[in-house]
Coordinates of C-alpha atoms in Angstrom, one line a residue:
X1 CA -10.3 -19.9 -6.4
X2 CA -13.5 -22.0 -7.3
X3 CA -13.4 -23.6 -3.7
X4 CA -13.5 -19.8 -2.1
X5 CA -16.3 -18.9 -4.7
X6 CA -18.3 -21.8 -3.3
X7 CA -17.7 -21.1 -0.3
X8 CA -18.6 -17.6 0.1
X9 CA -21.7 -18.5 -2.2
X10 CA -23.0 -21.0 0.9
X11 CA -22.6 -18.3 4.0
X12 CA -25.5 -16.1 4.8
X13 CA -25.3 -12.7 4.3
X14 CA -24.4 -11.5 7.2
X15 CA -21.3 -14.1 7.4
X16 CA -20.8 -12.6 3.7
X17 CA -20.6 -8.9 4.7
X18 CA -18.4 -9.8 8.0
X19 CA -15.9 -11.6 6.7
X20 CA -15.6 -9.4 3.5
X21 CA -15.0 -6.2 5.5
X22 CA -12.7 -8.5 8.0
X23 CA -10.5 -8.7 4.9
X24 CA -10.8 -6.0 3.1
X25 CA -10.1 -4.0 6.8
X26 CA -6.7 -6.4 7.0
X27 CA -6.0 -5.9 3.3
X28 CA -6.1 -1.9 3.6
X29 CA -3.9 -1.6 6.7
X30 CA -1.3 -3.8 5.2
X31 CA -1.7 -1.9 2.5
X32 CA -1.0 1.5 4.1
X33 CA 2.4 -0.2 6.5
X34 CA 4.0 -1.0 2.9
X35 CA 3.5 1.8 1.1
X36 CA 4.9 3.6 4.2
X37 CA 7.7 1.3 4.4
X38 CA 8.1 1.7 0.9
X39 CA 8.4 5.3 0.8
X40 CA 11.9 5.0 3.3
X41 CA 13.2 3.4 -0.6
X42 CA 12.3 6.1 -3.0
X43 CA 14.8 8.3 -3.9
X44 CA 14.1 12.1 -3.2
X45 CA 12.5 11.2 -0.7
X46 CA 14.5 12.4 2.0
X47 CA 15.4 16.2 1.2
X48 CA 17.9 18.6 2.7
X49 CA 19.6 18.3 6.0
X50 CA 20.2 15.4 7.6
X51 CA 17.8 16.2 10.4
X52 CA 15.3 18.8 9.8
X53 CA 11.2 19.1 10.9
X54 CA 10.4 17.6 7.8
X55 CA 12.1 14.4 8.3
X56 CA 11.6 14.2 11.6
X57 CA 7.5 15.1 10.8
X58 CA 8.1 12.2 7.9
X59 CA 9.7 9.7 9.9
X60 CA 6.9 10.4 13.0
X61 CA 4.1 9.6 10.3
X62 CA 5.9 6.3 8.7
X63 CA 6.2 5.5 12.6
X64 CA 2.7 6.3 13.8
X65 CA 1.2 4.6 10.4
X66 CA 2.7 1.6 11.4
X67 CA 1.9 1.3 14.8
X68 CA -1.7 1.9 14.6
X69 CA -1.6 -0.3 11.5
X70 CA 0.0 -3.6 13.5
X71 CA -2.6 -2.4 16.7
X72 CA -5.6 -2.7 14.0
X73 CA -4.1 -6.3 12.7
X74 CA -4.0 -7.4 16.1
X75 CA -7.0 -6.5 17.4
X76 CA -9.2 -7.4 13.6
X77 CA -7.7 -11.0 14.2
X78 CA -8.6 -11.4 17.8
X79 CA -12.2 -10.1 16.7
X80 CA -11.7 -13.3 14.6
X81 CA -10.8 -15.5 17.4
X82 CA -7.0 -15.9 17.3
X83 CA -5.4 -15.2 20.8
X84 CA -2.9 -12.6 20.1
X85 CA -1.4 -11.5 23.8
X86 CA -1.7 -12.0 27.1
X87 CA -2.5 -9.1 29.7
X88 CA -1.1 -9.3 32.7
X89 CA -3.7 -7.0 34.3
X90 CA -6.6 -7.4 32.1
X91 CA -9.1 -4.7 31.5
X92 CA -12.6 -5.8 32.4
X93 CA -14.4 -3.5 29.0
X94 CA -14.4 -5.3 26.2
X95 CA -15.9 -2.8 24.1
X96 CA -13.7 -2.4 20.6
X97 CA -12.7 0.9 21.3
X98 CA -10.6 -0.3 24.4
X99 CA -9.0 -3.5 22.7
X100 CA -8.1 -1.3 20.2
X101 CA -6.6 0.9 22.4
X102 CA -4.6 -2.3 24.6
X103 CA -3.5 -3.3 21.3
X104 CA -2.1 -0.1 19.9
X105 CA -0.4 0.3 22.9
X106 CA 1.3 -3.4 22.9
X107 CA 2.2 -1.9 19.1
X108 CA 4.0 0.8 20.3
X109 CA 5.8 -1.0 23.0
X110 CA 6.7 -3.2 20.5
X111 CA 7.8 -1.1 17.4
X112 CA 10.2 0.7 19.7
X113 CA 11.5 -2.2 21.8
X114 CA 10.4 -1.3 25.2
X115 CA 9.3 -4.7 26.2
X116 CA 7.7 -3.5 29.7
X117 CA 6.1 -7.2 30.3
X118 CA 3.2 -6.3 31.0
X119 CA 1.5 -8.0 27.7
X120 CA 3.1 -11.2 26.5
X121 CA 2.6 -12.4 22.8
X122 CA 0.8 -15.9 21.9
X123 CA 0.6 -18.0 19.2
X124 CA 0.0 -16.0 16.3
X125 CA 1.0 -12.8 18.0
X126 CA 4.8 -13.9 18.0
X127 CA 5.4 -14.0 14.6
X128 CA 3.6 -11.1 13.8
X129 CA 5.5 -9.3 17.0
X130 CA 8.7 -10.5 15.5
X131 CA 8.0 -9.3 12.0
X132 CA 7.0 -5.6 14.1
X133 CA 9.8 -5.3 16.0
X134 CA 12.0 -6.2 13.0
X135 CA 10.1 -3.2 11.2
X136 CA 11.4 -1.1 14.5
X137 CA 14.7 -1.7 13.9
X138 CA 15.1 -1.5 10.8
X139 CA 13.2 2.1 9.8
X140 CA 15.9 4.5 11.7
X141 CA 18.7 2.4 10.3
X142 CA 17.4 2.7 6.8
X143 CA 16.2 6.6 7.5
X144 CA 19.5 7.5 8.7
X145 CA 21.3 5.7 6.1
X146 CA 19.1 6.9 2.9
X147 CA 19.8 10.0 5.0
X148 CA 23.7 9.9 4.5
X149 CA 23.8 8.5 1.3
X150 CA 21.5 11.1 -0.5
X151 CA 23.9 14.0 1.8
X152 CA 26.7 12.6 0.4
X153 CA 25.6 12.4 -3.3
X154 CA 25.2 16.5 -3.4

C-alpha cells in the first residue's frame, strides 16, 4: 500500500487524474456485471410464470449489462495498451466511440457464443473471453433453473 502511495505521489497530475479514472471506470463496470450476476441468486427475484415480459425484460437487462460491461473492460484496457483482439478487417477510425463500438460487438458475439471469426482474442483478451463466455452459459442455465425451483416451491 505504501509502495502505490509513493507511487502515485511521483506522477504528474495529469498521469494522476488518468490513471485514477482508468480504475475507477474498470472498478465501476465490474462493479455493475456482479451485482447483475448477483441478482440471478436472490431469492424473489424471479416472480410468477416461468416465462413472462418481466423476466424476459429482467433477463435482457442482466444480458445487455453485461455485454456492454465486458465491451467497456476491453476497450478501457486497450486504451491502456494491452492487445485484446485481433480484427480481421480492421476499421481505419480510431476514434473511442468506434473501438467501443468493435469491442461491444466482439462482447456480444462472445456472451452468446456465436464465434463468427471475424475478431480473434490475444493475450489478455483470452482469459477475459473465457471468463465472458463462461458468464454466457451459465446465466440461462441458472435463470431457468432459479426459474423452476421457485415454480415448484408455490
Amino acid at each position: 500500500m505504501i509502495f502505490l502511495h509513493i507511487h502515485i505521489f511521483k506522477m504528474r497530475n495529469g498521469e494522476k487524474r488518468e490513471r485514477m479514472l482508468f480504475f475507477l471506470s474498470f472498478a465501476f463496470t465490474v462493479y455493475c456485471i456482479v451485482m447483475s450476476l448477483r441478482t440471478l441468486f436472490i431469492p424473489n427475484t424471479v416472480k410468477g410464470k416461468l416465462i413472462s415480459v418481466e423476466n424476459f425484460v429482467y433477463l435482457s437487462f442482466v444480458y445487455l449489462t453485461i455485454l456492454i460491461g465486458f465491451g467497456l473492460i476491453y476497450v478501457l484496457l486497450e486504451t491502456k495498451g494491452y492487445r485484446i483482439l485481433i480484427e480481421q478487417y480492421p476499421s481505419s477510425s480510431d476514434r473511442f466511440v468506434d473501438r467501443l463500438g468493435t469491442y461491444v460487438y466482439f462482447s456480444g458475439v462472445t456472451l452468446f457464443s456465436v464465434g463468427y471469426g471475424d475478431i480473434a482474442p490475444v493475450g489478455l483478451g483470452r482469459i477475459i473471453v473465457m471468463l465472458e463466455a463462461l458468464i454466457g452459459y451459465t446465466i440461462p442455465t441458472a435463470f431457468v433453473a432459479q426459474a423452476v425451483f421457485f415454480r415448484d416451491r408455490k
